[in-house]
C-alpha cells in the first residue's frame, strides 16, 4: 500500500466535553467544511450524521463514540488526515470517553460559552490528563444569550489548567457575535454569510486593539518560556516570527504544557475553520507521540513499538459495535506496522489467532473498504470472533501486550424479564451482544428470584439498553425499579480456618487452609497473598484457594452484595497425599471466607455521586434543604451567569427520580448532573433498613 498521507500528516483526535456543549454539532460542521457531507445536519432535528443510532436521534444526545475520517488543508500548511471520535457527554456513557482517550493522540475540549466549565468538563479533562492527551480548547455557543468568553477562560485556568491561553478573541457576543481575531497575525476574520464560507479578513477594529495587545503579550510570554532562542530574542526586544511562535507553541501543546483556546459558534457556522487549522497546526501526529509501550506476554518486561510502517504490527481493540449491514465491527487503533485484509493476527490477551476478513475506514455509519491499513490509522475490522475491548492484536512472530483499558464498576441495577417464556433465550443472546459492546454494562441471574439483573452506570444508560432491546431485537421486557449496586467489605482483621473433608467409600476429598482477612483502603479492590512455608499446602492448590476466595466474595454476609477492598492471605493449612484436590481446597477457602467475613465486622458500602445542581438563586434555600434531607454533603455554591450552582456529594440511593422533584421545586427551571465518585460506608441505621429490605424481597 502506498500511503496517501505521511504519518506526520495524520491527526487522531477526540471531541470531548460536558453534555450539550456542542460536540456533535461541531463535528457535523467539521464534516461539512472538509467536504465529507454537503448538507449540515442538526442534532435537535435528528439529522446529525455522527448521531446515527435511533436512540441518539430520539434523545438528541450522543450515546456511542462514533468514528469518522476527513481531510483538511490549512492555508500555507500541508493537508492533514483527521481521524475523529465524537464521544458522549452524558456521564452514564463515560466508558466511551475512557476508551476513546486511550487510543487517541489528542483531543478538542469544547466548552459552552454560557455555562463555562461544567462538572463533566472537569471529568473528561482529568481523564485526558491521566493519559497525557494534548488538548486544544474551543469555547462554543458565543451566539447564545449570556455567553462570556473571558469568564470561561478564567474558569478553565482556575479549575483545569493554569497554562491555558487564548490564541483568538471573539468580535462581539450573543446576537452580535460576528467573527474572531487571530492574536498571532492581529487580523480580524468577519463571517459574512450564514454558512460561514465567506470570510473577510480585516485589521483589528479600534475597539478591540487594547484587549488584543494585552492577550497577545500574555500568549507570547507563555510561548517563549519553552524556547531559549525565542526567549533571548524576546528579551532583546526583537520582533518574533509568527512561524517560530507557532512551532514552539506546537511543541508545548504536544507535551501537554499549554492549552490553546479558540472561540466560535458551531451552530452559526463561525470559528470552525480556525479550529480545523489549529488541529492541524498544534496537535500531534503519531510520530510526535512516539513509541507505544507494552509488555512481553506473560512477563513484566517492557517492550516499545515505534510508530513506523516497517515495524512489526501491533494494535489495540478499543470498541466493539454491531453494524446492521456488515455485522460485528472491532475498532482498531494501529500503533505500528501494517495489517492486510485476509491476514491472520495473534490476540495476545487470549492467546488465540484471529483472521481479519475485511478492513473498513469508517465515516460515522458509512464505510469504505480497504485492502490494507498502516501505522496511525483508526479502522474497523470484520471477522474477529474471540476478541473484545482492550485486547491487543499483533504479529504472531513478534508478540506484545499493550496496556489494557480499565473501566468503572456499574452502580445501578434493574431487574428485567421477557414478556413471554419463548423470548427468554432471545433475551440472553441480545444482552450478551450488548455486553460485548459496552464494558460498563453487566448482567447476572439472581439465584434467589431467578430474575435477570442488568447493571450499568446510571438510569439513563439502562433505559437506553431497554430501548435498544426493542428497536434492534424486537424484544419487549418488563422492568423493575432501578436499584443501587451496594457492595460489602470488612472492617476488622481476622484469621479464619476453612476445612472440607468428605469420605464416600472410594477416594475422599480433603482441603484445609488458614486465611487472614484484612480490610484495605477504599477503592483498592482485592489482593491475594501466598505466605505458605515449608510445603504446608502444595503450590498446585494455591490457585484453587484463590479461586474459592474470589467466588465466595461474590456474596457478602450482610445482604449478599459483592465484597470488595479486602486483602486475603493464605498462611497455613494441611493436605492429604491421596484425597486432596483442587475442588476440596476451593470449597475450604470459600468456607474460610464466609466464616471470617462474619467475624470481621462486615459493613455495607454505597456509591457516592458528585452532584452539580444549577438553579435560579431564589430557590437556593429550598433546594439545599432538600439535598440535606437526601444525606447530601454540600461542598459549596457558586455563580454561573444568573444561575446558582450547588456542588455536593450525595448517596446514589437518594437520587432516583430527583429531576422530577427538582423541577417541581424550581418551576421547571432547575437542572442537575451527577457522576460516580467513590464508595463509602453506609450509616448503621440505613444499613439495617437496606438489609431488612433485601431480606424481605428474598422471602417473597
XYZ file of C-alpha atoms in Angstrom:
700
model
C 0.000 0.000 0.000
C 1.272 3.444 -0.888
C 0.319 5.911 1.819
C -1.983 8.705 0.687
C -0.728 10.812 3.594
C 2.534 10.558 5.553
C 2.475 9.799 9.266
C 3.244 13.415 10.154
C 0.021 14.410 8.341
C -2.281 12.193 10.461
C -4.202 13.551 13.459
C -6.153 11.163 15.720
C -8.426 13.386 17.788
C -11.368 13.069 20.144
C -14.138 15.636 20.552
C -14.822 15.676 24.297
C -16.965 17.834 26.601
C -19.872 18.127 29.014
C -23.283 17.107 27.672
C -24.872 19.806 25.436
C -21.621 21.781 24.963
C -21.928 21.208 21.198
C -19.597 18.272 20.463
C -21.730 16.646 17.783
C -22.719 19.964 16.173
C -19.032 20.912 15.966
C -18.178 17.547 14.399
C -21.016 17.994 11.876
C -19.577 21.381 10.878
C -16.098 19.847 10.540
C -17.525 17.224 8.153
C -19.305 19.960 6.189
C -16.245 22.195 5.790
C -13.951 19.270 4.934
C -16.340 18.169 2.178
C -17.404 14.900 3.825
C -21.041 15.964 3.730
C -22.868 18.514 1.601
C -25.748 19.308 3.948
C -25.451 20.436 7.546
C -27.291 18.113 9.950
C -28.655 19.473 13.209
C -28.707 17.456 16.440
C -32.026 18.998 17.545
C -33.609 17.953 14.231
C -32.256 14.375 14.498
C -30.190 14.899 11.325
C -26.654 14.704 12.763
C -24.570 12.140 10.883
C -22.447 11.261 13.925
C -25.585 10.511 15.991
C -26.752 7.702 13.730
C -28.415 5.341 16.243
C -32.200 5.632 16.537
C -31.891 6.271 20.293
C -29.395 9.116 19.663
C -31.749 10.799 17.204
C -34.698 10.490 19.598
C -32.899 11.803 22.700
C -30.675 14.348 20.915
C -27.557 13.118 22.736
C -24.538 11.054 21.744
C -24.657 7.544 23.226
C -21.840 5.723 21.490
C -18.499 7.086 20.324
C -18.669 7.458 16.531
C -15.542 7.383 14.351
C -15.042 9.248 11.103
C -12.230 10.381 8.820
C -11.879 13.680 6.964
C -9.167 15.774 5.279
C -8.274 19.461 5.705
C -5.681 21.754 4.143
C -4.984 24.928 6.160
C -3.553 27.961 4.390
C 0.252 27.643 3.992
C 0.260 24.162 5.514
C 0.137 20.540 4.391
C -3.105 18.544 4.059
C -3.950 16.520 7.170
C -5.945 13.299 7.513
C -8.063 13.802 10.626
C -9.487 10.687 12.291
C -12.192 11.926 14.679
C -14.029 10.214 17.507
C -17.105 12.139 18.716
C -17.596 10.955 22.304
C -20.714 11.103 24.526
C -21.035 13.846 27.144
C -23.614 12.085 29.329
C -21.890 10.682 32.423
C -23.664 7.295 32.062
C -21.526 6.714 28.949
C -18.192 7.782 30.462
C -16.628 4.465 29.378
C -16.950 5.608 25.753
C -14.770 8.617 26.597
C -12.322 6.494 28.628
C -11.648 4.002 25.846
C -11.502 6.682 23.158
C -8.900 8.712 25.057
C -6.792 5.579 25.490
C -6.219 5.285 21.733
C -6.320 8.923 20.621
C -3.265 11.139 20.251
C -5.035 14.371 21.209
C -8.384 15.990 21.920
C -10.563 19.027 21.347
C -12.142 20.076 24.641
C -15.363 22.002 23.955
C -16.969 24.398 26.435
C -20.377 26.042 26.426
C -19.638 29.802 26.370
C -22.653 30.398 28.635
C -22.157 27.613 31.205
C -18.344 27.657 31.221
C -16.526 24.768 32.909
C -19.188 22.240 33.958
C -18.781 19.099 36.065
C -18.353 16.687 33.165
C -15.869 19.118 31.559
C -13.682 18.569 34.616
C -14.156 14.798 34.480
C -13.168 14.452 30.821
C -10.251 16.845 31.321
C -8.893 14.690 34.152
C -9.409 11.561 32.024
C -7.331 13.221 29.291
C -4.741 14.278 31.870
C -4.437 10.669 33.057
C -3.422 9.569 29.531
C -1.336 12.789 28.950
C -3.520 13.699 25.972
C -2.570 17.061 24.370
C -5.591 19.355 24.053
C -6.884 22.447 22.316
C -9.927 24.152 23.842
C -12.845 25.607 21.913
C -15.319 27.969 23.596
C -18.557 27.343 21.704
C -22.029 28.935 21.650
C -20.780 32.548 21.604
C -24.068 33.474 19.904
C -26.117 32.462 22.968
C -27.599 34.881 25.484
C -25.224 35.139 28.458
C -22.124 33.915 26.572
C -18.919 35.132 28.246
C -15.630 34.085 26.641
C -13.347 35.718 29.220
C -15.216 34.207 32.187
C -14.913 30.757 30.570
C -11.149 31.327 30.089
C -10.867 32.281 33.777
C -12.695 29.094 34.811
C -10.515 26.909 32.550
C -7.397 28.340 34.200
C -8.807 28.097 37.697
C -10.341 24.629 37.519
C -8.412 22.766 34.800
C -5.063 24.074 33.539
C -3.440 27.355 34.537
C -1.413 27.452 31.293
C -4.432 27.865 29.011
C -4.154 30.829 26.659
C -6.492 32.271 24.019
C -4.992 32.364 20.526
C -8.193 34.045 19.294
C -10.587 36.613 20.752
C -14.283 36.971 19.846
C -15.638 40.005 17.994
C -18.892 40.734 19.788
C -21.024 38.238 21.682
C -24.563 36.870 21.826
C -26.543 38.116 18.772
C -23.666 40.496 17.897
C -21.031 37.747 17.608
C -19.678 38.150 14.091
C -16.096 36.925 13.960
C -12.754 36.212 15.636
C -9.384 37.962 15.990
C -6.180 35.971 15.407
C -3.736 37.041 18.143
C -0.686 35.909 16.145
C -1.414 37.916 12.986
C -3.510 40.670 14.628
C -6.105 40.115 11.908
C -9.897 40.046 12.305
C -11.963 37.416 10.450
C -15.526 38.601 9.838
C -18.122 35.991 8.784
C -20.278 37.409 6.006
C -22.698 34.565 5.168
C -24.864 32.079 7.075
C -22.743 29.051 6.103
C -19.509 30.637 7.313
C -17.788 30.148 3.965
C -17.432 33.826 3.066
C -14.825 35.265 5.441
C -13.418 38.782 5.165
C -10.025 39.479 6.738
C -9.630 42.978 8.203
C -7.423 44.923 10.567
C -8.393 44.675 14.226
C -11.264 47.109 14.995
C -10.095 50.035 17.156
C -12.454 48.970 19.949
C -10.512 45.686 20.436
C -6.905 46.856 19.960
C -6.065 47.259 23.665
C -7.577 43.873 24.539
C -5.729 42.184 21.646
C -2.349 43.596 22.734
C -2.946 42.522 26.343
C -3.795 38.894 25.466
C -1.159 38.703 22.701
C 1.541 39.831 25.137
C 0.355 37.210 27.649
C 0.383 34.474 24.958
C 3.866 35.341 23.666
C 5.307 35.428 27.200
C 3.909 31.919 27.790
C 5.325 30.596 24.486
C 8.869 31.986 24.806
C 9.277 30.212 28.163
C 9.516 26.980 26.127
C 12.369 28.118 23.839
C 15.753 29.549 24.819
C 16.194 31.103 21.340
C 12.821 32.850 21.411
C 13.372 33.972 24.996
C 16.712 35.555 24.018
C 15.106 37.346 21.037
C 12.165 38.460 23.182
C 14.368 39.902 25.927
C 16.474 41.670 23.272
C 13.296 43.379 22.049
C 13.425 41.703 18.609
C 10.262 41.089 16.547
C 9.392 37.383 16.766
C 8.350 35.489 13.627
C 4.786 34.103 13.760
C 6.010 30.779 12.278
C 8.545 30.372 15.118
C 5.950 31.194 17.766
C 3.509 28.654 16.310
C 6.163 25.923 16.144
C 7.205 26.420 19.785
C 3.525 26.517 20.816
C 3.006 23.234 18.938
C 5.845 21.565 20.873
C 4.428 22.864 24.185
C 0.935 21.569 23.287
C 2.343 18.139 22.358
C 3.981 17.944 25.813
C 0.612 18.992 27.380
C 2.266 22.134 28.814
C -0.115 24.648 27.169
C -3.758 24.513 26.056
C -4.547 26.994 23.227
C -8.092 28.376 23.414
C -10.186 29.135 20.318
C -13.665 30.603 20.084
C -16.735 30.299 17.886
C -20.341 29.293 17.400
C -20.632 25.952 15.626
C -24.404 26.254 15.238
C -23.977 29.631 13.483
C -21.033 28.341 11.392
C -18.421 30.668 12.880
C -14.937 29.678 14.039
C -14.881 26.031 12.910
C -12.348 26.559 10.098
C -9.941 28.169 12.598
C -10.431 25.157 14.857
C -9.562 22.836 11.953
C -6.419 24.883 11.284
C -5.451 24.598 14.977
C -5.976 20.804 14.923
C -3.504 20.564 12.020
C -1.037 23.167 13.364
C -0.795 22.240 17.043
C -1.987 18.704 17.738
C 0.452 15.779 17.433
C 0.818 13.164 14.729
C 1.539 9.532 15.699
C 5.235 10.324 15.090
C 5.110 13.133 17.659
C 3.549 10.788 20.236
C 6.465 8.365 19.881
C 6.698 4.655 20.636
C 3.813 2.639 22.108
C 4.681 0.884 25.347
C 3.758 -2.711 26.088
C 4.996 -5.925 27.682
C 6.282 -9.298 26.582
C 3.295 -11.677 27.038
C 3.448 -13.489 30.383
C 6.068 -11.179 31.866
C 6.534 -7.628 33.115
C 9.429 -6.901 30.772
C 8.681 -3.730 28.819
C 8.631 -3.521 25.026
C 8.486 -0.464 22.772
C 6.950 -0.302 19.299
C 7.958 2.648 17.148
C 5.180 4.248 15.032
C 6.647 3.036 11.736
C 5.141 1.066 8.837
C 8.152 -1.287 8.683
C 7.817 -2.239 12.384
C 6.029 -5.432 13.477
C 2.256 -4.993 13.512
C 0.607 -4.089 16.841
C -2.766 -2.540 17.625
C -5.411 -2.209 20.325
C -9.121 -3.033 20.029
C -10.894 -0.180 21.807
C -14.536 -0.738 20.850
C -16.911 -3.452 19.663
C -20.037 -2.454 17.741
C -22.667 -4.206 15.671
C -23.431 -2.812 12.240
C -26.852 -3.779 10.799
C -25.284 -4.362 7.358
C -21.866 -5.926 7.982
C -22.217 -7.461 11.455
C -19.703 -7.279 14.294
C -17.167 -4.461 13.979
C -13.983 -4.302 16.052
C -12.492 -0.799 16.149
C -8.697 -0.945 15.961
C -6.002 1.651 16.595
C -2.791 0.609 14.809
C 0.347 1.590 16.722
C 2.956 0.014 14.446
C 3.304 -1.902 11.194
C 0.584 -2.843 8.710
C -2.401 -5.160 8.580
C -3.936 -6.692 5.437
C -7.452 -7.938 4.755
C -7.431 -11.758 4.837
C -4.372 -11.975 7.109
C -4.055 -13.732 10.468
C -3.068 -11.926 13.657
C -2.378 -13.016 17.241
C -4.579 -11.842 20.104
C -2.019 -11.823 22.947
C -4.751 -11.189 25.543
C -6.481 -14.520 24.778
C -3.543 -16.326 23.113
C -5.735 -17.119 20.069
C -5.108 -16.473 16.369
C -7.782 -14.463 14.546
C -8.452 -13.841 10.860
C -9.055 -10.279 9.684
C -11.504 -10.863 6.838
C -12.198 -7.185 5.972
C -10.874 -3.736 6.898
C -13.120 -0.663 6.784
C -12.480 3.046 7.055
C -15.463 4.494 8.883
C -17.362 7.696 8.160
C -19.776 7.546 11.157
C -22.202 4.818 9.944
C -20.886 4.793 6.352
C -17.839 2.759 5.377
C -15.134 2.363 2.772
C -13.396 -0.951 2.038
C -9.584 -1.032 2.492
C -7.142 -3.743 1.470
C -4.540 -2.631 3.981
C -4.199 -0.267 6.935
C -0.997 1.064 8.466
C 0.500 2.815 11.494
C -1.554 5.657 12.929
C -4.846 4.548 11.353
C -8.110 4.022 13.224
C -10.146 1.419 11.331
C -12.887 -1.134 11.867
C -12.139 -4.796 11.174
C -14.575 -7.639 10.487
C -14.027 -11.318 11.249
C -12.689 -11.310 14.831
C -14.671 -13.883 16.809
C -12.915 -14.058 20.195
C -11.678 -10.502 20.583
C -13.129 -7.882 22.900
C -12.496 -4.326 24.124
C -8.944 -3.812 25.397
C -7.394 -6.796 23.586
C -4.040 -6.464 21.816
C -3.619 -7.724 18.249
C -0.119 -8.202 16.846
C 2.172 -10.139 14.536
C 2.461 -13.668 15.961
C 6.231 -13.628 15.307
C 6.674 -10.551 17.482
C 4.131 -10.685 20.326
C 3.381 -7.734 22.599
C 0.664 -6.888 25.145
C -0.384 -3.217 25.141
C -1.815 -1.605 28.270
C -5.461 -2.584 28.759
C -8.304 -0.121 29.211
C -9.812 -0.053 32.713
C -13.491 0.738 33.273
C -15.505 1.765 36.350
C -17.801 -0.755 38.023
C -21.592 -0.388 37.483
C -23.501 1.423 40.244
C -27.167 0.926 39.242
C -29.077 -2.317 38.691
C -32.512 -3.193 37.338
C -34.418 -6.475 37.048
C -35.724 -7.354 33.570
C -37.712 -10.266 32.220
C -39.151 -11.070 28.787
C -42.903 -10.684 28.242
C -43.095 -14.379 27.370
C -41.078 -17.512 28.213
C -40.447 -18.118 24.489
C -38.280 -14.994 24.332
C -36.048 -15.977 27.293
C -33.261 -17.379 25.106
C -33.549 -14.495 22.633
C -33.144 -12.025 25.519
C -29.994 -13.801 26.719
C -28.422 -13.586 23.250
C -29.367 -9.905 22.855
C -27.913 -8.986 26.253
C -24.657 -10.848 25.547
C -24.248 -8.828 22.345
C -24.851 -5.561 24.195
C -22.313 -6.596 26.869
C -19.657 -7.103 24.180
C -20.258 -3.504 23.024
C -20.248 -1.786 26.431
C -17.774 -2.870 29.146
C -19.706 -0.992 31.875
C -22.907 -2.927 31.146
C -23.180 -6.240 33.002
C -25.815 -8.876 33.638
C -26.332 -11.707 36.115
C -29.113 -14.012 37.221
C -30.337 -13.542 40.797
C -30.159 -17.075 42.211
C -32.925 -16.460 44.766
C -35.506 -14.824 42.478
C -34.360 -16.193 39.088
C -34.597 -12.690 37.597
C -32.070 -11.270 35.130
C -30.346 -8.269 36.713
C -28.819 -5.695 34.351
C -26.283 -3.211 35.745
C -24.725 -0.007 34.435
C -23.515 3.499 35.256
C -26.945 5.123 35.567
C -30.699 5.016 34.951
C -30.354 6.653 31.526
C -27.904 4.021 30.295
C -30.205 1.170 31.419
C -33.241 2.815 29.815
C -31.292 3.145 26.549
C -30.432 -0.584 26.786
C -34.151 -1.409 27.114
C -34.960 0.844 24.120
C -32.267 -0.921 22.079
C -33.712 -4.330 23.013
C -36.981 -3.203 21.471
C -35.600 -1.288 18.440
C -32.837 -3.699 17.406
C -34.027 -7.080 18.698
C -37.829 -6.558 18.736
C -37.881 -7.621 22.395
C -40.312 -6.138 24.906
C -39.319 -6.609 28.540
C -40.873 -5.960 31.917
C -38.518 -3.924 34.082
C -38.241 -3.378 37.808
C -37.361 -0.163 39.615
C -33.666 0.821 39.496
C -31.647 -0.492 42.439
C -28.354 0.727 43.903
C -25.371 -1.583 43.365
C -24.272 -1.807 47.000
C -21.089 -3.589 47.993
C -19.847 -5.118 51.234
C -16.489 -5.026 52.993
C -14.883 -5.926 56.323
C -13.660 -3.518 59.000
C -11.556 -5.830 61.225
C -8.555 -8.065 60.572
C -9.336 -11.714 61.453
C -7.922 -15.206 60.992
C -10.226 -17.915 59.732
C -9.991 -21.657 59.187
C -11.647 -23.497 56.334
C -11.841 -27.278 56.147
C -13.541 -29.669 53.742
C -13.346 -33.421 54.439
C -15.610 -35.850 52.619
C -15.454 -39.658 52.590
C -17.714 -41.676 50.284
C -16.248 -45.189 50.162
C -13.705 -44.576 47.419
C -11.230 -41.733 47.180
C -12.231 -38.921 49.541
C -11.868 -35.158 49.456
C -9.568 -33.196 51.760
C -8.840 -29.488 51.810
C -7.702 -27.408 54.775
C -6.438 -23.806 54.899
C -5.965 -20.864 57.254
C -6.683 -17.409 55.838
C -6.115 -13.945 57.217
C -8.731 -11.376 56.125
C -7.745 -7.696 56.325
C -9.543 -4.513 55.260
C -7.662 -2.278 52.782
C -8.137 1.327 51.687
C -11.392 2.179 49.939
C -11.163 1.573 46.203
C -8.069 -0.643 46.432
C -10.045 -3.754 45.460
C -8.937 -7.331 46.196
C -5.439 -8.606 46.948
C -4.443 -12.265 47.417
C -1.145 -13.157 49.114
C 0.513 -16.586 49.363
C 2.555 -16.972 52.581
C 2.678 -20.765 52.736
C 6.001 -22.047 54.064
C 7.563 -25.487 54.318
C 5.058 -27.004 51.895
C 2.105 -26.970 54.339
C -0.061 -26.774 51.198
C 1.410 -27.818 47.816
C 1.753 -24.943 45.338
C -0.616 -26.544 42.817
C -3.550 -25.984 45.236
C -2.896 -22.248 45.850
C -4.735 -21.108 42.658
C -7.773 -23.158 43.792
C -7.720 -21.365 47.165
C -7.612 -18.027 45.360
C -10.477 -19.084 43.077
C -12.592 -20.232 46.036
C -11.880 -16.923 47.780
C -12.976 -14.843 44.764
C -16.154 -16.905 44.271
C -17.089 -16.612 47.966
C -16.593 -12.832 47.812
C -19.376 -12.501 45.215
C -21.867 -12.716 48.105
C -21.226 -10.859 51.341
C -22.579 -11.896 54.781
C -24.868 -8.881 55.314
C -27.178 -8.849 52.303
C -25.455 -10.917 49.623
C -23.784 -7.986 47.830
C -20.267 -8.479 46.371
C -17.356 -7.983 48.777
C -14.547 -5.538 47.952
C -11.487 -3.843 49.466
C -10.057 -6.931 51.151
C -6.616 -8.481 51.430
C -6.669 -12.248 51.854
C -3.507 -14.095 52.906
C -3.218 -17.897 52.968
C -0.617 -18.634 55.662
C -1.128 -22.250 56.770
C -3.102 -25.427 56.209
C -2.704 -29.149 55.630
C -3.262 -31.675 52.865
C -3.681 -35.396 52.241
C -1.393 -37.190 49.788
C -4.279 -39.054 48.152
C -7.524 -37.226 48.990
C -6.519 -33.586 48.469
C -7.818 -31.955 45.274
C -8.322 -28.506 43.778
C -12.084 -28.774 44.316
C -11.606 -29.582 48.028
C -9.296 -26.593 48.599
C -11.655 -24.323 46.678
C -14.550 -25.306 48.991
C -12.323 -24.981 52.083
C -11.293 -21.446 51.072
C -14.913 -20.430 50.434
C -15.871 -21.664 53.930
C -12.984 -19.734 55.477
C -14.098 -16.550 53.726
C -17.740 -16.919 54.752
C -16.892 -17.651 58.406
C -14.186 -14.985 58.573
C -16.297 -12.256 56.975
C -18.972 -12.688 59.658
C -16.362 -12.262 62.414
C -14.645 -9.279 60.695
C -17.458 -6.800 61.437
C -18.851 -6.517 57.879
C -20.088 -3.164 56.582
C -22.239 -2.072 53.673
C -20.821 0.348 51.078
C -22.874 2.657 48.853
C -21.960 4.657 45.722
C -21.479 8.360 46.403
C -22.223 10.670 43.480
C -20.723 14.059 42.693
C -23.823 16.180 42.021
C -23.950 19.637 40.441
C -27.353 21.349 40.691
C -27.993 24.509 38.616
C -30.951 26.674 39.730
C -32.181 30.276 39.872
C -30.969 31.964 43.089
C -34.443 32.376 44.615
C -34.777 28.579 45.025
C -31.346 28.116 46.675
C -32.525 27.602 50.270
C -35.280 25.134 49.397
C -33.048 23.037 47.121
C -30.198 22.891 49.666
C -32.721 21.843 52.336
C -33.983 19.052 50.070
C -30.421 17.885 49.341
C -29.662 17.777 53.074
C -32.710 15.551 53.561
C -31.107 13.190 50.996
C -27.957 12.854 53.179
C -26.015 15.236 50.915
C -22.689 16.770 51.837
C -22.831 20.337 50.469
C -19.387 21.332 49.182
C -20.297 24.916 48.302
C -22.216 27.209 45.973
C -21.012 29.413 43.116
C -22.378 31.656 40.400
C -22.805 30.695 36.744
C -24.145 33.711 34.926
C -27.508 34.449 36.522
C -27.822 30.956 37.999
C -26.539 29.405 41.211
C -24.573 26.149 41.182
C -24.627 23.821 44.201
C -21.757 21.314 44.413
C -22.468 18.331 46.635
C -21.798 14.659 47.333
C -24.964 12.569 47.612
C -25.610 8.809 48.057
C -26.974 7.371 44.799
C -29.865 5.708 46.650
C -31.264 9.174 47.445
C -31.171 10.432 43.853
C -33.630 8.272 41.897
C -36.262 10.445 40.148
C -34.542 13.555 41.545
C -35.180 15.553 38.374
C -38.962 15.345 38.966
C -38.625 16.801 42.483
C -36.105 19.431 41.353
C -38.350 20.688 38.558
C -41.350 20.948 40.880
C -39.253 22.936 43.403
C -37.867 25.334 40.768
C -40.877 25.911 38.467
C -39.201 23.692 35.857
C -36.044 25.844 35.701
C -33.592 23.645 37.616
C -31.227 21.024 36.221
C -28.503 18.760 37.540
C -25.682 16.448 36.511
C -24.364 13.560 38.522
C -21.385 11.239 38.251
C -19.987 8.392 40.320
C -17.168 9.423 42.670
C -16.467 6.677 45.228
C -17.917 4.040 47.549
C -18.396 4.938 51.211
C -19.622 3.130 54.327
C -23.393 3.304 54.878
C -24.533 4.637 58.301
C -25.670 1.825 60.608
C -29.346 2.843 60.750
C -29.538 2.945 56.923
C -27.671 -0.392 56.722
C -30.354 -2.025 58.870
C -33.079 -0.680 56.554
C -31.307 -1.930 53.397
C -30.526 -5.366 54.853
C -34.138 -5.694 56.062
C -35.487 -4.657 52.632
C -33.226 -7.149 50.840
C -34.336 -9.946 53.194
C -37.999 -9.101 52.574
C -37.511 -9.266 48.781
C -35.774 -12.660 49.012
C -38.529 -14.076 51.260
C -41.190 -13.040 48.729
